[in-house]
Amino acid sequence: MTFRTRTAKAMIARVFHGADWLVPVMARALPGAAMVLMLSLVAAAAGLAAPMITKAVIDQGIMGGDMNALLFWAAVSFAMGLAVVALGIFNGMQHLRASMRMLGDLRMTVLGAALNRNPAMQPMTVGEIQTRIDGDTAEIQKFLFDSVLVAVTALFRLAGGTVLMLLLDWRLALLPLLAAPFELRFLKWARPGTQARAEEVRAERGGLNGQLAETFMQMSGLRALGALTTRAEGFGRQQGALFDAQARQRLWSEGVGAVSQLLTAVMRSAVLLVGGWLVIRGDWQIGSLVAFLAYATMMSGPLRNLLGLYHAQARAEVALKRLDQVVGDSADPEAGAVCPAHVGRIAFVDARGQGGTHAPLSADLEAGQWVLVDGRSGIGKSRLLSALIGETPLAEGRIEIDSTDAAGFSLSSRRRAVTFVPQRPCLIRGTLRDNLRLGNGNPEEEALWRVLDLVDLCDWARGLQRLDTNLQETGANLSGGMQQRITLARALLRSAQVYVFDESFSEIDAATCTRILSGLKAHLPEALCIFTAHAGPVRALTFDRIVDLAGDSPGQMSPEPPARLIRTG
């Protein structure tokens, strides 16, 4: 373990308990944070020097009647001001760059976990996931990155200011220190309230984003129902609930801050009274009083920052808890043995998908077979078959790949060996080429045209912008049948030995569907092809095996496998 990793681990352990997944992110962010910290300490040192320069201007120049001293210390003050401005700009840019890198790293970590989330876990809405990847990661990053800077810089300024105040007058230096225990006690009392209001705001924001994402995903259906106004009204109510929660959080935050400001005002007034009395008696110089007031005010800032970290941690813990629900439920897609690339046999052993209502299925399927998995709608065909690639868990039983329990193979290798083509196409905004290459590396254009020909799309593509034809988000500018054909073409680019076509032809017209199925015979001569279909040309095929999922008896295979052919009549 490197020094950087050990440092990051110690920091995370001190701030958050049981969040080891944050250690690599923090370790990568430490060099940037160290640079910003160094610059911040230089700026803090310059800030500590400023009141003493002001004291010299007043006491040696103005009150001392020395024009040369006045000019010298005024020039020093001006030069110091310019240096602080330049340093502030440079440090701000360094802070921005380092902070952005850490935030991007953290978001990529959470995104990777979200994409590999265990299907058995409680599902989250798209909007809720977006809120956690966006807002909660920002809360965590801000606290982790800035807490180091704030804590170290505040301690440096606090120590430096205290020493300088003691040099000016040790008796007056006790006044600011007396306020600290009262402020600490109050902030400790107020911390649960800060955490509760942060949880409320996060929950309401997640609900709002979830409703927004759902609305846009279902736009066409809502429009057809004439329900857009109703949906907009629901969004308005959800937004109002978020605004109310934010208002309560802001009011609480302002109230907590007001108490701290009140204590500072009381302390400042006490310094003015006592210090002014000393100046009137002639025991103190006016410049010393001005400098002391500056340090007293300066001390309240870092002290409040240190105490404020206590409340910032409460908000960060809310965000961390929400992110833990994403990261903690993720599964490493590379964990496990490597699934054979050329699968010869798949066996369902008393298997039933989670939520399926069919009896447990036992069936042996072999390479080269065409198999129909049949059963009424909603019985659990899709859930059972998607368990092949680990997309859904099994409620009972197991699936074997070449006599080995599939659960022992890594998810990534299972998904390379088994190509699953769902009923709902997966298309992204981009070109036809982008969509065909999705998940397929970088195949040659010749291969792209070959699979387009298999799904009868060559003429269509050539009539537009060929492989540069643009597809809208989710393929919204295409019919359902066209979307399914592009998805099929992409699947056929893969060299898998097992294909699952789960209602993958449901929206393709009968004539085109028949031609595509005929082409599949020649293209996949040795692959195990598993189909589900409620209607259409797929049902007209003659299969090697028919697996019937029944709700009241064990799933069965057809006892006499018919010849492998396609009905064309």
XYZ file of C-alpha atoms in Angstrom, residues 144-556:
413
model
C -13.842 15.469 1.171
C -11.854 17.902 -0.943
C -12.654 21.118 0.877
C -12.669 19.687 4.397
C -8.916 19.059 4.232
C -8.278 22.564 2.931
C -10.683 24.190 5.371
C -9.434 22.253 8.388
C -5.705 22.762 7.799
C -6.012 26.369 6.657
C -8.381 27.212 9.506
C -6.058 25.665 12.089
C -3.119 27.554 10.596
C -4.988 30.868 10.687
C -6.384 30.113 14.133
C -2.958 29.299 15.574
C -1.285 32.241 13.848
C -4.011 34.670 14.849
C -3.952 33.463 18.446
C -0.176 33.901 18.704
C -0.343 37.415 17.243
C -3.220 38.404 19.548
C -1.286 37.111 22.530
C 1.644 39.256 21.432
C -0.623 42.284 21.221
C -2.394 41.664 24.564
C -2.788 38.267 26.201
C -5.706 39.398 28.369
C -7.875 40.481 25.454
C -6.934 37.282 23.608
C -8.984 35.328 26.136
C -12.264 36.974 25.019
C -12.563 35.236 21.584
C -11.593 31.919 23.140
C -14.439 32.131 25.665
C -17.055 32.109 22.888
C -15.825 28.838 21.311
C -17.305 26.350 23.853
C -20.754 27.957 23.640
C -20.727 27.797 19.828
C -19.521 24.195 19.831
C -22.261 23.153 22.252
C -24.926 24.836 20.152
C -23.720 23.297 16.879
C -23.679 19.839 18.469
C -27.294 20.333 19.517
C -28.292 21.574 16.043
C -26.499 18.821 14.042
C -29.372 16.249 13.997
C -31.678 18.942 12.638
C -29.207 19.705 9.837
C -29.002 16.024 8.931
C -32.784 15.531 8.966
C -33.377 18.498 6.658
C -30.647 17.331 4.287
C -32.299 13.893 4.064
C -35.659 15.510 3.338
C -34.272 17.676 0.522
C -32.377 14.766 -1.061
C -35.467 12.564 -1.011
C -37.685 15.252 -2.551
C -35.112 16.034 -5.244
C -34.858 12.344 -6.121
C -38.650 12.123 -6.406
C -38.769 15.177 -8.659
C -36.041 13.931 -10.996
C -37.645 10.480 -11.071
C -40.983 11.921 -12.123
C -39.312 14.127 -14.741
C -37.347 11.245 -16.292
C -40.396 8.996 -16.280
C -42.512 11.682 -17.968
C -40.106 12.134 -20.856
C -39.630 8.375 -21.290
C -43.418 7.956 -21.536
C -44.056 11.143 -23.534
C -45.777 9.547 -26.514
C -48.048 7.419 -24.347
C -48.998 10.335 -22.105
C -49.683 12.490 -25.145
C -51.924 9.808 -26.636
C -53.844 9.595 -23.352
C -54.228 13.356 -23.164
C -52.556 13.141 -19.757
C -49.773 15.703 -20.190
C -51.630 18.330 -18.171
C -52.276 15.858 -15.359
C -48.627 14.869 -15.374
C -47.517 18.498 -15.352
C -49.746 19.166 -12.344
C -48.162 16.231 -10.525
C -44.735 17.616 -11.366
C -45.799 20.985 -9.980
C -46.878 19.406 -6.692
C -43.620 17.492 -6.419
C -41.665 20.634 -7.191
C -43.607 22.517 -4.521
C -42.729 19.830 -1.983
C -39.042 20.197 -2.912
C -39.214 23.987 -2.596
C -40.842 23.683 0.831
C -38.128 21.268 1.977
C -35.414 23.582 0.663
C -37.025 26.546 2.427
C -37.060 24.639 5.720
C -33.426 23.655 5.228
C -32.429 27.236 4.402
C -34.318 28.658 7.394
C -32.626 26.159 9.691
C -29.223 26.949 8.200
C -29.779 30.685 8.548
C -30.881 30.229 12.158
C -27.788 28.215 13.012
C -25.596 30.802 11.310
C -27.338 33.650 13.122
C -26.405 32.218 16.509
C -22.743 32.046 15.473
C -22.864 35.606 14.166
C -24.472 36.778 17.413
C -21.674 35.251 19.457
C -19.118 36.920 17.178
C -20.857 40.283 17.563
C -20.854 39.947 21.365
C -17.149 39.081 21.357
C -16.291 41.966 19.013
C -18.218 44.429 21.179
C -16.373 43.220 24.274
C -13.005 43.702 22.529
C -14.013 47.196 21.429
C -15.077 48.180 24.945
C -12.044 46.770 26.748
C -9.554 47.729 24.040
C -11.021 51.205 23.704
C -10.741 51.660 27.442
C -7.047 50.685 27.295
C -6.407 53.176 24.447
C -8.191 55.964 26.384
C -6.030 55.217 29.452
C -2.938 55.432 27.264
C -1.967 51.793 27.903
C -2.450 50.797 24.271
C -1.940 52.268 20.817
C -4.815 52.753 18.379
C -3.006 50.694 15.739
C -2.766 47.787 18.152
C -6.524 47.950 18.761
C -7.245 47.976 15.017
C -4.917 45.013 14.458
C -6.390 43.122 17.403
C -9.937 43.668 16.118
C -8.848 42.382 12.720
C -7.357 39.247 14.273
C -10.392 38.706 16.507
C -12.660 38.898 13.472
C -10.246 36.753 11.494
C -10.246 34.111 14.222
C -14.028 33.853 14.233
C -13.901 32.865 10.567
C -11.651 29.793 10.845
C -13.254 28.836 14.148
C -16.674 28.914 12.497
C -15.279 26.969 9.540
C -13.983 24.249 11.830
C -17.250 24.031 13.694
C -19.156 24.240 10.411
C -17.374 21.109 9.185
C -19.280 19.294 11.892
C -22.555 20.186 10.171
C -21.115 19.721 6.685
C -20.235 16.163 7.687
C -23.872 15.570 8.646
C -24.996 16.568 5.146
C -22.216 14.505 3.574
C -23.217 11.438 5.590
C -26.726 11.695 4.136
C -25.241 11.738 0.629
C -22.855 8.886 1.475
C -25.696 6.731 2.757
C -27.520 7.204 -0.549
C -24.402 6.429 -2.586
C -23.678 3.344 -0.462
C -27.027 1.966 -1.630
C -25.689 2.144 -5.189
C -22.067 1.122 -4.672
C -22.801 -1.488 -2.014
C -25.289 -3.283 -4.261
C -22.983 -3.465 -7.270
C -21.423 -6.651 -8.588
C -18.016 -6.874 -10.247
C -18.755 -8.059 -13.814
C -15.287 -9.632 -14.032
C -15.592 -11.633 -10.806
C -15.733 -15.386 -11.361
C -14.455 -17.922 -13.841
C -14.472 -17.279 -17.575
C -17.478 -18.746 -19.328
C -16.629 -20.966 -22.322
C -16.756 -18.992 -25.574
C -18.211 -21.972 -27.447
C -21.113 -23.269 -25.400
C -22.217 -26.772 -26.213
C -25.022 -27.259 -23.696
C -27.295 -25.226 -21.454
C -29.360 -26.911 -18.757
C -32.154 -25.484 -16.610
C -32.286 -27.447 -13.360
C -35.508 -26.853 -11.415
C -35.130 -23.213 -12.417
C -37.567 -20.329 -12.046
C -36.833 -16.641 -12.515
C -37.543 -14.176 -9.743
C -41.184 -13.175 -9.940
C -42.034 -15.986 -12.352
C -45.297 -17.850 -11.769
C -44.415 -21.030 -13.663
C -43.402 -24.306 -12.101
C -39.636 -24.934 -11.890
C -38.182 -25.906 -15.259
C -35.755 -28.720 -16.002
C -34.551 -28.859 -19.613
C -31.372 -29.628 -21.571
C -30.652 -27.508 -24.663
C -27.769 -28.174 -27.047
C -25.780 -26.229 -29.610
C -27.347 -26.188 -33.055
C -30.917 -26.429 -31.758
C -33.734 -23.972 -32.331
C -35.887 -23.862 -29.207
C -39.210 -22.185 -28.472
C -39.892 -21.291 -24.833
C -43.670 -21.059 -24.664
C -46.150 -19.982 -22.035
C -48.826 -17.418 -21.343
C -47.969 -13.745 -21.044
C -46.546 -12.785 -17.645
C -45.638 -16.324 -16.597
C -41.914 -15.465 -16.417
C -40.307 -16.449 -19.726
C -38.234 -13.286 -20.043
C -37.116 -13.358 -16.434
C -36.025 -16.968 -16.706
C -34.079 -16.415 -19.936
C -32.477 -13.138 -18.826
C -31.074 -15.073 -15.849
C -28.755 -16.677 -18.420
C -26.772 -13.435 -18.556
C -27.344 -12.510 -14.916
C -29.727 -9.681 -15.711
C -32.323 -11.071 -13.311
C -31.755 -13.507 -10.431
C -33.208 -16.968 -10.118
C -35.824 -17.484 -7.445
C -34.879 -21.159 -7.267
C -32.842 -23.802 -9.040
C -29.832 -23.184 -11.217
C -28.689 -22.824 -14.809
C -25.750 -24.874 -16.030
C -23.455 -23.933 -18.915
C -21.515 -26.967 -20.144
C -22.334 -28.789 -16.880
C -21.053 -25.911 -14.688
C -23.303 -23.689 -12.592
C -23.606 -20.412 -14.519
C -23.466 -18.464 -11.231
C -19.769 -19.316 -11.013
C -18.965 -17.557 -14.276
C -18.280 -13.821 -14.488
C -21.154 -11.716 -15.770
C -19.030 -10.182 -18.518
C -17.993 -13.567 -19.945
C -21.576 -14.887 -19.749
C -22.764 -11.864 -21.709
C -20.109 -12.500 -24.341
C -21.097 -16.154 -24.660
C -24.860 -15.542 -24.651
C -26.365 -12.783 -26.790
C -29.712 -11.654 -25.398
C -31.972 -9.683 -27.756
C -34.928 -8.222 -25.803
C -38.274 -7.123 -27.180
C -37.559 -3.476 -26.420
C -34.680 -2.342 -28.658
C -31.627 -0.667 -27.169
C -30.725 2.282 -29.409
C -28.800 5.434 -28.599
C -28.642 8.874 -30.159
C -25.984 8.763 -32.854
C -25.380 7.269 -36.274
C -26.378 3.867 -37.567
C -22.681 2.942 -37.408
C -22.501 3.985 -33.728
C -25.472 1.781 -32.874
C -24.204 -1.263 -34.744
C -20.790 -1.037 -33.102
C -22.281 -0.616 -29.630
C -20.786 -3.414 -27.536
C -19.086 -4.904 -30.605
C -15.722 -3.157 -30.591
C -14.751 -1.703 -33.960
C -15.812 -4.127 -36.719
C -15.059 -3.392 -40.370
C -17.708 -1.673 -42.460
C -17.981 -4.774 -44.617
C -19.216 -6.695 -41.574
C -21.733 -3.928 -40.813
C -23.202 -4.111 -44.296
C -23.312 -7.909 -44.074
C -25.562 -7.898 -40.996
C -27.677 -5.061 -42.418
C -28.295 -7.299 -45.409
C -29.392 -10.129 -43.095
C -32.105 -7.908 -41.611
C -33.075 -6.428 -44.998
C -31.885 -2.879 -44.237
C -29.214 -2.277 -46.898
C -31.501 -0.460 -49.318
C -32.959 1.637 -46.526
C -29.505 2.747 -45.318
C -28.237 3.484 -48.846
C -31.301 5.621 -49.490
C -30.379 7.882 -46.559
C -26.859 8.670 -45.312
C -25.696 5.063 -45.359
C -23.886 4.174 -42.113
C -23.925 7.856 -41.105
C -27.737 7.897 -40.945
C -28.715 9.634 -37.729
C -30.844 7.931 -35.093
C -32.632 9.977 -32.474
C -32.679 9.165 -28.778
C -34.036 5.597 -28.290
C -34.503 5.463 -32.077
C -37.567 7.685 -31.820
C -37.405 8.602 -35.535
C -37.855 4.946 -36.510
C -40.772 2.539 -36.394
C -40.776 -0.240 -33.836
C -39.994 -2.792 -36.517
C -37.025 -0.804 -37.807
C -35.698 -0.467 -34.272
C -35.909 -4.224 -33.766
C -34.155 -4.933 -37.068
C -31.208 -2.672 -36.206
C -30.979 -4.355 -32.803
C -30.974 -7.761 -34.488
C -28.245 -6.639 -36.912
C -26.081 -5.554 -33.993
C -26.617 -8.906 -32.255
C -25.609 -10.803 -35.375
C -22.232 -9.046 -35.421
C -21.290 -11.076 -32.381
C -19.703 -14.493 -32.570
C -21.789 -15.955 -29.749
C -22.845 -19.598 -29.686
C -26.099 -18.911 -27.851
C -28.743 -16.407 -28.933
C -31.892 -15.573 -27.021
C -34.545 -13.814 -29.118
C -37.098 -12.659 -26.548
C -40.042 -11.377 -28.631
C -37.336 -9.776 -30.792
C -39.451 -10.002 -33.971
C -42.763 -8.848 -32.500
C -43.004 -5.561 -34.434
C -41.467 -6.643 -37.735
C -43.930 -7.236 -40.587
C -44.551 -10.868 -41.458
C -42.899 -10.927 -44.891
C -39.691 -9.238 -43.679
C -39.658 -11.368 -40.545
C -39.838 -14.565 -42.617
C -36.909 -13.459 -44.792
C -34.816 -12.591 -41.720
C -35.545 -15.951 -40.078
C -34.505 -17.760 -43.246
C -31.229 -15.823 -43.262
C -30.592 -16.709 -39.633
C -30.500 -20.408 -40.501
C -27.520 -19.893 -42.778
C -25.815 -17.312 -40.546
C -26.088 -19.291 -37.285
C -25.816 -22.929 -38.370
C -24.306 -24.210 -35.113
C -25.655 -21.769 -32.556
C -28.268 -22.552 -29.933
C -31.137 -20.164 -30.732
C -33.863 -19.713 -28.113
C -37.056 -17.872 -29.062
C -40.118 -16.543 -27.297
C -43.054 -15.283 -29.347
C -46.797 -14.983 -28.844
C -47.640 -14.566 -32.523
C -46.213 -14.044 -35.996
C -43.850 -15.970 -38.276
C -41.716 -17.157 -35.344
C -44.639 -19.293 -34.179
C -44.746 -20.843 -37.651
C -41.257 -22.288 -37.307
C -40.677 -25.964 -36.655
C -38.416 -26.144 -33.619
C -36.048 -28.816 -32.375
C -37.427 -28.314 -28.889
C -40.515 -26.663 -27.470
C -40.303 -25.834 -23.761
C -43.731 -25.212 -22.296
C -43.816 -23.197 -19.087
C -46.947 -24.083 -17.153
C -48.284 -22.550 -13.981
C -49.654 -25.739 -12.490
C -47.135 -28.391 -13.534
C -43.400 -28.649 -14.131
C -42.134 -27.098 -17.354
C -41.774 -29.696 -20.109
